[in-house]
């Protein structure tokens, strides 16, 4: 029995994707749109498992939509996702979590991604759980030689949302880019735990995580880069920027580096701050009112993370979520967001 | 005729320190006034108080703009009412496109005046001509506000904004500082093109050089928080010859 009507959640489906729908942990084939391509094996019995054979390029992104619906009692779900991208294969995978349940609920997810040599995987996570839901996500990535992994981690909902991402660059020439944006309000706690292990030479990793924290919310970022002995010519950078929009909001950035090889380039930076007063004043001095100016600058703060999202429907979802999160709508033109972003 | 700007006995402090100690100034529409003075005389304080910046405390006196109490108005209202301050040190704002910002600003002012807001196409048409005036390129405009701009480019950008927003009272805070002669000529040209019977321009400047290019109707000397001498454009030349010590 599906307590939710399609109208309630249809808007959460991203256009132009394959789709697997889970409601309260149960896979619903009748609502899903699965690929019928040779070389793509997808099954959703105990876990959502998608594997691509050697050289297969998945033509459309694959959205795994997990919905929590009201059931009259506290709910807990344990989604498991397993993505295996064979040598030279390419895929875009979207995990999205949306809740329609007011009672306390829990989502505990484990996602395993294995990238074979030269595989290219772009991973999106959109977390918009309901107000009393605790979300715990573990994402484990193993990369073989010269593979590319890019992840965009968008955290919007839940009362406590934690995503742990651990990436192991197991062989030479791997590239890993982890982007994240967390929007906190009320009493939310948004927690990002990242660990990247460079095990072999010539690996590249980038982390760009930004938080916009309002109300009494709290953003935590623990980002660790471990460069193992022998992982020469590692190139790693890590940035965490936090924007506090209220007096009680808090951010705890904890960058950590463990470097055990001597011919490497590793840098990191973390900031916590408020909107720049001089910037606000400049905008106001040109006739833009205070609320609009704050919104404009807040939006601009997130723009580099948003611009990294290559898949338009996810990008649009994030833009809208950000606008909804702002205290007042910025002076956008009708029918579009204008050219704010650089 | 009502003066555009009427400042009477203005007293102001910054961080508890008295800077303006009874400043008087009357500006009519159509006039160009130059306010000159040594460092610390209060020139920038005056400019910032007119624009409504935080951190300045007015402890006495009045400032009337078109007969209304200016000090009561928030910065965005002052801008919408037609006041423009060209900053001495314009800030860089990453992530916000210069053209987007200028369009939003123009539309806020137009809306306030009861005029139709412009869409992207009409805005571009309007700015194309003005861009030539201050040699502003498309490339510069589409960057984030002032990002990576040289000092001269930032000042030209200020004048460009001014020419698009068409203020009634333009206050230029040491716009000439740090400019080479070519940049100065471009900036002066932009300002001179804005002269009109309905508009007043107040040039806050340390050096006389700018006034060779933007010829003022009145020159005031600001010293220790007060205007101590007023004259015509010749006063600027006298100051240059004799130095500020002559007046103070």
Short mmCIF file of C-alpha atoms in Angstrom, two decimals, chain A:
data_model
loop_
_atom_site.label_atom_id
_atom_site.label_comp_id
_atom_site.label_asym_id
_atom_site.label_seq_id
_atom_site.Cartn_x
_atom_site.Cartn_y
_atom_site.Cartn_z
CA UNK A 1 0.00 0.00 0.00
CA UNK A 2 1.40 3.39 -0.97
CA UNK A 3 0.30 6.08 1.45
CA UNK A 4 1.58 8.78 -0.87
CA UNK A 5 -0.17 9.90 -4.00
CA UNK A 6 2.01 10.49 -7.07
CA UNK A 7 1.13 14.18 -7.10
CA UNK A 8 2.91 14.57 -3.80
CA UNK A 9 6.23 13.41 -5.08
CA UNK A 10 6.22 13.54 -8.88
CA UNK A 11 8.13 16.81 -8.78
CA UNK A 12 11.01 14.99 -7.11
CA UNK A 13 11.69 12.95 -10.22
CA UNK A 14 14.44 14.41 -12.33
CA UNK A 15 13.70 14.73 -16.02
CA UNK A 16 15.56 12.57 -18.44
CA UNK A 17 16.68 9.84 -16.04
CA UNK A 18 16.27 6.18 -15.45
CA UNK A 19 14.39 5.77 -12.19
CA UNK A 20 14.10 3.30 -9.35
CA UNK A 21 11.51 4.25 -6.73
CA UNK A 22 11.57 3.00 -3.16
CA UNK A 23 8.84 3.88 -0.66
CA UNK A 24 9.63 3.06 2.96
CA UNK A 25 12.38 0.78 1.77
CA UNK A 26 10.30 -1.19 -0.72
CA UNK A 27 11.18 -1.15 -4.36
CA UNK A 28 8.22 -0.33 -6.59
CA UNK A 29 8.89 -1.59 -10.11
CA UNK A 30 5.59 -0.27 -11.45
CA UNK A 31 6.67 3.30 -10.74
CA UNK A 32 10.23 2.83 -11.95
CA UNK A 33 11.85 3.33 -15.36
CA UNK A 34 14.66 0.85 -15.75
CA UNK A 35 17.22 0.71 -18.53
CA UNK A 36 17.12 -2.08 -21.05
CA UNK A 37 20.59 -1.81 -22.38
CA UNK A 38 22.97 -4.66 -22.83
CA UNK A 39 25.84 -4.42 -20.45
CA UNK A 40 23.76 -2.74 -17.74
CA UNK A 41 22.59 -5.02 -14.98
CA UNK A 42 20.22 -3.55 -12.46
CA UNK A 43 18.46 -5.37 -9.65
CA UNK A 44 16.62 -4.01 -6.66
CA UNK A 45 15.75 -6.96 -4.48
CA UNK A 46 17.70 -6.54 -1.24
CA UNK A 47 19.84 -3.72 -2.42
CA UNK A 48 19.84 -1.38 -5.36
CA UNK A 49 22.55 -2.84 -7.52
CA UNK A 50 23.65 -1.39 -10.81
CA UNK A 51 26.60 -2.71 -12.70
CA UNK A 52 28.04 -1.69 -16.00
CA UNK A 53 30.12 -4.04 -18.10
CA UNK A 54 33.36 -3.02 -19.69
CA UNK A 55 33.06 -0.01 -21.97
CA UNK A 56 29.36 0.59 -21.38
CA UNK A 57 28.25 4.18 -21.24
CA UNK A 58 24.95 4.73 -19.46
CA UNK A 59 23.11 7.09 -21.72
CA UNK A 60 20.94 8.76 -19.05
CA UNK A 61 21.54 9.43 -15.38
CA UNK A 62 20.04 6.86 -13.05
CA UNK A 63 17.99 8.27 -10.19
CA UNK A 64 17.42 6.17 -7.10
CA UNK A 65 14.55 7.86 -5.30
CA UNK A 66 13.97 6.91 -1.67
CA UNK A 67 10.76 8.21 -0.13
CA UNK A 68 9.72 7.98 3.49
CA UNK A 69 5.97 8.10 3.79
CA UNK A 70 3.85 8.55 6.90
CA UNK A 71 2.87 5.24 8.39
CA UNK A 72 1.46 6.16 11.76
CA UNK A 73 4.59 5.00 13.52
CA UNK A 74 8.30 5.86 13.67
CA UNK A 75 10.07 4.48 10.66
CA UNK A 76 13.57 3.32 9.91
CA UNK A 77 14.89 2.37 6.50
CA UNK A 78 18.24 0.91 5.50
CA UNK A 79 18.79 1.54 1.80
CA UNK A 80 21.77 -0.21 0.29
CA UNK A 81 23.19 0.83 -3.01
CA UNK A 82 25.93 -0.87 -4.95
CA UNK A 83 27.34 0.59 -8.13
CA UNK A 84 29.98 -1.27 -10.09
CA UNK A 85 31.39 0.57 -13.06
CA UNK A 86 33.51 -1.74 -15.19
CA UNK A 87 36.64 -0.72 -17.03
CA UNK A 88 36.06 2.24 -19.36
CA UNK A 89 32.41 2.53 -18.41
CA UNK A 90 30.62 5.79 -17.62
CA UNK A 91 27.59 6.55 -15.51
CA UNK A 92 25.80 9.27 -13.62
CA UNK A 93 24.06 8.09 -10.47
CA UNK A 94 21.65 10.17 -8.39
CA UNK A 95 20.64 9.15 -4.87
CA UNK A 96 17.74 11.26 -3.67
CA UNK A 97 16.05 11.10 -0.31
CA UNK A 98 12.77 12.82 0.41
CA UNK A 99 10.55 12.44 3.45
CA UNK A 100 6.86 13.05 4.03
CA UNK A 101 6.75 11.90 7.59
CA UNK A 102 6.42 14.11 10.62
CA UNK A 103 7.13 11.46 13.22
CA UNK A 104 10.75 10.73 14.09
CA UNK A 105 12.26 8.58 11.39
CA UNK A 106 15.62 7.28 10.37
CA UNK A 107 17.33 6.64 7.10
CA UNK A 108 20.56 4.71 7.27
CA UNK A 109 22.11 4.25 3.88
CA UNK A 110 25.20 2.54 2.63
CA UNK A 111 26.42 3.18 -0.89
CA UNK A 112 29.33 1.32 -2.40
CA UNK A 113 30.81 2.57 -5.61
CA UNK A 114 33.55 0.64 -7.40
CA UNK A 115 35.21 2.20 -10.39
CA UNK A 116 37.25 0.00 -12.67
CA UNK A 117 40.23 1.33 -14.62
CA UNK A 118 39.36 4.42 -16.67
CA UNK A 119 35.78 4.40 -15.44
CA UNK A 120 34.04 7.75 -15.08
CA UNK A 121 31.29 8.06 -12.52
CA UNK A 122 29.46 11.20 -11.54
CA UNK A 123 27.48 10.82 -8.34
CA UNK A 124 24.82 13.17 -6.99
CA UNK A 125 23.23 12.93 -3.59
CA UNK A 126 20.21 15.10 -2.82
CA UNK A 127 19.08 14.73 0.76
CA UNK A 128 15.83 16.45 1.67
CA UNK A 129 14.45 14.37 4.49
CA UNK A 130 11.51 15.43 6.65
CA UNK A 131 11.89 17.64 9.72
CA UNK A 132 12.29 14.92 12.33
CA UNK A 133 14.30 12.46 10.31
CA UNK A 134 17.83 11.48 11.13
CA UNK A 135 19.84 10.65 8.08
CA UNK A 136 23.05 8.67 8.19
CA UNK A 137 24.73 8.05 4.90
CA UNK A 138 27.89 6.09 4.27
CA UNK A 139 29.41 6.34 0.87
CA UNK A 140 32.42 4.15 0.13
CA UNK A 141 34.30 4.55 -3.10
CA UNK A 142 37.08 2.39 -4.50
CA UNK A 143 38.89 3.64 -7.53
CA UNK A 144 41.11 1.68 -9.91
CA UNK A 145 43.74 3.16 -12.20
CA UNK A 146 42.94 6.40 -14.04
CA UNK A 147 39.31 6.39 -13.00
CA UNK A 148 37.40 9.60 -12.38
CA UNK A 149 34.92 10.06 -9.59
CA UNK A 150 32.95 13.25 -9.00
CA UNK A 151 30.41 13.60 -6.25
CA UNK A 152 27.96 16.39 -5.45
CA UNK A 153 26.52 16.10 -1.98
CA UNK A 154 23.53 18.34 -1.34
CA UNK A 155 22.15 18.34 2.17
CA UNK A 156 18.90 20.18 2.75
CA UNK A 157 16.66 18.36 5.22
CA UNK A 158 16.45 16.20 8.29
CA UNK A 159 17.09 17.17 11.88
CA UNK A 160 20.50 15.50 11.93
CA UNK A 161 22.06 14.63 8.63
CA UNK A 162 25.40 12.98 8.39
CA UNK A 163 27.18 11.73 5.33
CA UNK A 164 30.47 9.95 5.54
CA UNK A 165 32.35 9.62 2.33
CA UNK A 166 35.48 7.57 2.09
CA UNK A 167 37.39 7.28 -1.13
CA UNK A 168 40.32 4.99 -1.75
CA UNK A 169 42.45 5.81 -4.75
CA UNK A 170 43.82 2.29 -5.12
CA UNK A 171 45.91 2.74 -8.17
CA UNK A 172 47.77 5.32 -10.18
CA UNK A 173 46.37 8.36 -11.91
CA UNK A 174 42.98 8.46 -10.19
CA UNK A 175 40.99 11.64 -9.91
CA UNK A 176 38.40 12.37 -7.27
CA UNK A 177 36.34 15.54 -6.84
CA UNK A 178 33.99 15.89 -3.90
CA UNK A 179 31.65 18.88 -3.89
CA UNK A 180 29.12 19.59 -1.20
CA UNK A 181 26.62 22.20 -0.14
CA UNK A 182 24.71 22.01 3.10
CA UNK A 183 21.93 24.44 4.04
CA UNK A 184 21.04 24.49 7.71
CA UNK A 185 18.19 26.17 9.52
CA UNK A 186 16.26 25.77 12.77
CA UNK A 187 18.07 23.20 14.91
CA UNK A 188 19.50 21.15 12.10
CA UNK A 189 22.91 19.59 12.37
CA UNK A 190 24.61 18.95 9.05
CA UNK A 191 27.64 16.73 9.32
CA UNK A 192 30.11 15.88 6.57
CA UNK A 193 32.86 13.36 7.26
CA UNK A 194 35.24 12.88 4.41
CA UNK A 195 38.30 10.76 4.04
CA UNK A 196 40.36 10.37 0.93
CA UNK A 197 43.21 7.86 0.86
CA UNK A 198 45.87 8.32 -1.77
CA UNK A 199 47.52 4.91 -1.98
CA UNK A 200 49.43 5.16 -5.22
CA UNK A 201 51.26 7.87 -7.16
CA UNK A 202 49.82 10.55 -9.44
CA UNK A 203 46.43 10.77 -7.79
CA UNK A 204 44.44 13.99 -7.73
CA UNK A 205 41.72 14.88 -5.27
CA UNK A 206 39.66 18.02 -4.76
CA UNK A 207 37.18 18.85 -2.03
CA UNK A 208 34.92 21.88 -2.07
CA UNK A 209 32.33 21.88 0.66
CA UNK A 210 30.29 24.93 1.59
CA UNK A 211 27.73 25.50 4.27
CA UNK A 212 25.09 28.19 4.69
CA UNK A 213 23.86 28.11 8.25
CA UNK A 214 20.89 30.01 9.63
CA UNK A 215 18.78 29.81 12.78
CA UNK A 216 20.49 27.67 15.39
CA UNK A 217 21.86 25.19 12.94
CA UNK A 218 25.28 23.69 13.01
CA UNK A 219 27.56 22.58 10.21
CA UNK A 220 30.35 20.14 10.85
CA UNK A 221 33.06 19.30 8.39
CA UNK A 222 35.74 16.76 9.06
CA UNK A 223 37.83 16.38 5.97
CA UNK A 224 40.83 14.12 6.00
CA UNK A 225 43.34 13.50 3.25
CA UNK A 226 45.77 10.67 3.81
CA UNK A 227 48.73 10.41 1.48
CA UNK A 228 50.25 6.98 1.99
CA UNK A 229 53.98 6.24 1.70
CA UNK A 230 54.86 5.93 -1.98
CA UNK A 231 51.93 8.03 -3.21
CA UNK A 232 54.28 10.46 -4.88
CA UNK A 233 53.07 13.29 -7.09
CA UNK A 234 49.78 13.38 -5.21
CA UNK A 235 47.91 16.63 -5.85
CA UNK A 236 45.21 17.25 -3.28
CA UNK A 237 43.27 20.28 -2.19
CA UNK A 238 40.50 20.77 0.27
CA UNK A 239 38.33 23.82 0.95
CA UNK A 240 35.50 24.25 3.43
CA UNK A 241 33.73 27.62 3.61
CA UNK A 242 30.90 28.37 5.98
CA UNK A 243 28.55 31.32 5.90
CA UNK A 244 26.70 32.10 9.10
CA UNK A 245 23.47 33.99 8.60
CA UNK A 246 22.46 34.27 12.24
CA UNK A 247 24.09 34.85 15.59
CA UNK A 248 23.33 31.36 16.87
CA UNK A 249 24.41 29.41 13.83
CA UNK A 250 27.66 27.54 14.18
CA UNK A 251 30.23 25.91 11.97
CA UNK A 252 33.00 23.50 12.94
CA UNK A 253 35.46 22.93 10.17
CA UNK A 254 38.18 20.40 10.91
CA UNK A 255 40.53 19.87 8.05
CA UNK A 256 43.14 17.19 8.58
CA UNK A 257 46.07 16.06 6.52
CA UNK A 258 48.24 13.02 7.00
CA UNK A 259 51.10 13.16 4.56
CA UNK A 260 53.54 10.25 4.44
CA UNK A 261 55.12 10.83 1.03
CA UNK A 262 57.54 13.62 0.29
CA UNK A 263 56.91 14.67 -3.32
CA UNK A 264 53.35 15.89 -3.12
CA UNK A 265 51.24 19.03 -3.41
CA UNK A 266 48.59 19.23 -0.73
CA UNK A 267 46.71 22.27 0.43
CA UNK A 268 43.66 22.98 2.52
CA UNK A 269 41.67 25.93 3.81
CA UNK A 270 38.62 26.50 5.93
CA UNK A 271 36.66 29.65 6.70
CA UNK A 272 33.74 30.60 8.87
CA UNK A 273 32.25 34.04 8.42
CA UNK A 274 29.29 36.27 7.88
CA UNK A 275 28.23 38.32 4.92
CA UNK A 276 30.77 40.99 4.23
CA UNK A 277 29.49 44.33 5.55
CA UNK A 278 31.30 46.33 2.88
CA UNK A 279 29.78 44.20 0.15
CA UNK A 280 26.32 44.68 1.62
CA UNK A 281 26.82 48.41 1.86
CA UNK A 282 28.04 48.66 -1.73
CA UNK A 283 24.93 46.92 -3.03
CA UNK A 284 22.66 49.06 -0.86
CA UNK A 285 24.40 52.22 -1.95
CA UNK A 286 23.22 51.34 -5.46
CA UNK A 287 19.58 51.04 -4.45
CA UNK A 288 19.29 47.32 -3.67
CA UNK A 289 17.45 46.90 -0.40
CA UNK A 290 19.07 45.18 2.55
CA UNK A 291 17.13 41.92 2.39
CA UNK A 292 17.69 41.55 -1.36
CA UNK A 293 21.36 42.39 -0.95
CA UNK A 294 21.78 39.70 1.73
CA UNK A 295 20.04 37.17 -0.47
CA UNK A 296 22.16 38.09 -3.48
CA UNK A 297 25.40 37.70 -1.56
CA UNK A 298 24.29 34.45 0.07
CA UNK A 299 23.38 33.07 -3.30
CA UNK A 300 26.70 34.21 -4.73
CA UNK A 301 28.50 32.39 -1.92
CA UNK A 302 27.08 29.08 -3.10
CA UNK A 303 27.53 29.77 -6.78
CA UNK A 304 30.80 27.98 -7.39
CA UNK A 305 29.50 24.74 -5.88
CA UNK A 306 26.26 25.04 -7.82
CA UNK A 307 28.07 25.72 -11.08
CA UNK A 308 29.98 22.45 -10.76
CA UNK A 309 26.74 20.49 -11.11
CA UNK A 310 26.65 19.46 -14.74
CA UNK A 311 23.20 17.91 -14.76
CA UNK A 312 20.64 20.72 -15.19
CA UNK A 313 17.64 19.22 -13.32
CA UNK A 314 19.72 18.65 -10.18
CA UNK A 315 21.25 22.10 -10.54
CA UNK A 316 17.79 23.64 -10.82
CA UNK A 317 16.61 21.75 -7.75
CA UNK A 318 19.51 23.07 -5.75
CA UNK A 319 19.00 26.64 -6.98
CA UNK A 320 15.36 26.50 -5.94
CA UNK A 321 16.22 25.00 -2.57
CA UNK A 322 18.71 27.77 -2.02
CA UNK A 323 16.19 30.47 -2.93
CA UNK A 324 13.66 28.93 -0.55
CA UNK A 325 16.32 28.97 2.16
CA UNK A 326 17.01 32.68 1.78
CA UNK A 327 15.32 35.21 4.05
CA UNK A 328 13.96 37.12 1.09
CA UNK A 329 13.96 36.45 -2.64
CA UNK A 330 16.82 38.16 -4.44
CA UNK A 331 15.90 40.50 -7.29
CA UNK A 332 15.72 37.73 -9.87
CA UNK A 333 14.13 38.33 -13.19
CA UNK A 334 10.94 36.54 -14.05
CA UNK A 335 11.31 33.12 -15.58
CA UNK A 336 14.94 32.72 -14.79
CA UNK A 337 17.72 33.31 -12.42
CA UNK A 338 19.45 35.83 -14.60
CA UNK A 339 23.17 35.94 -14.90
CA UNK A 340 24.07 36.25 -11.27
CA UNK A 341 26.51 33.45 -11.28
CA UNK A 342 29.96 33.79 -12.52
#
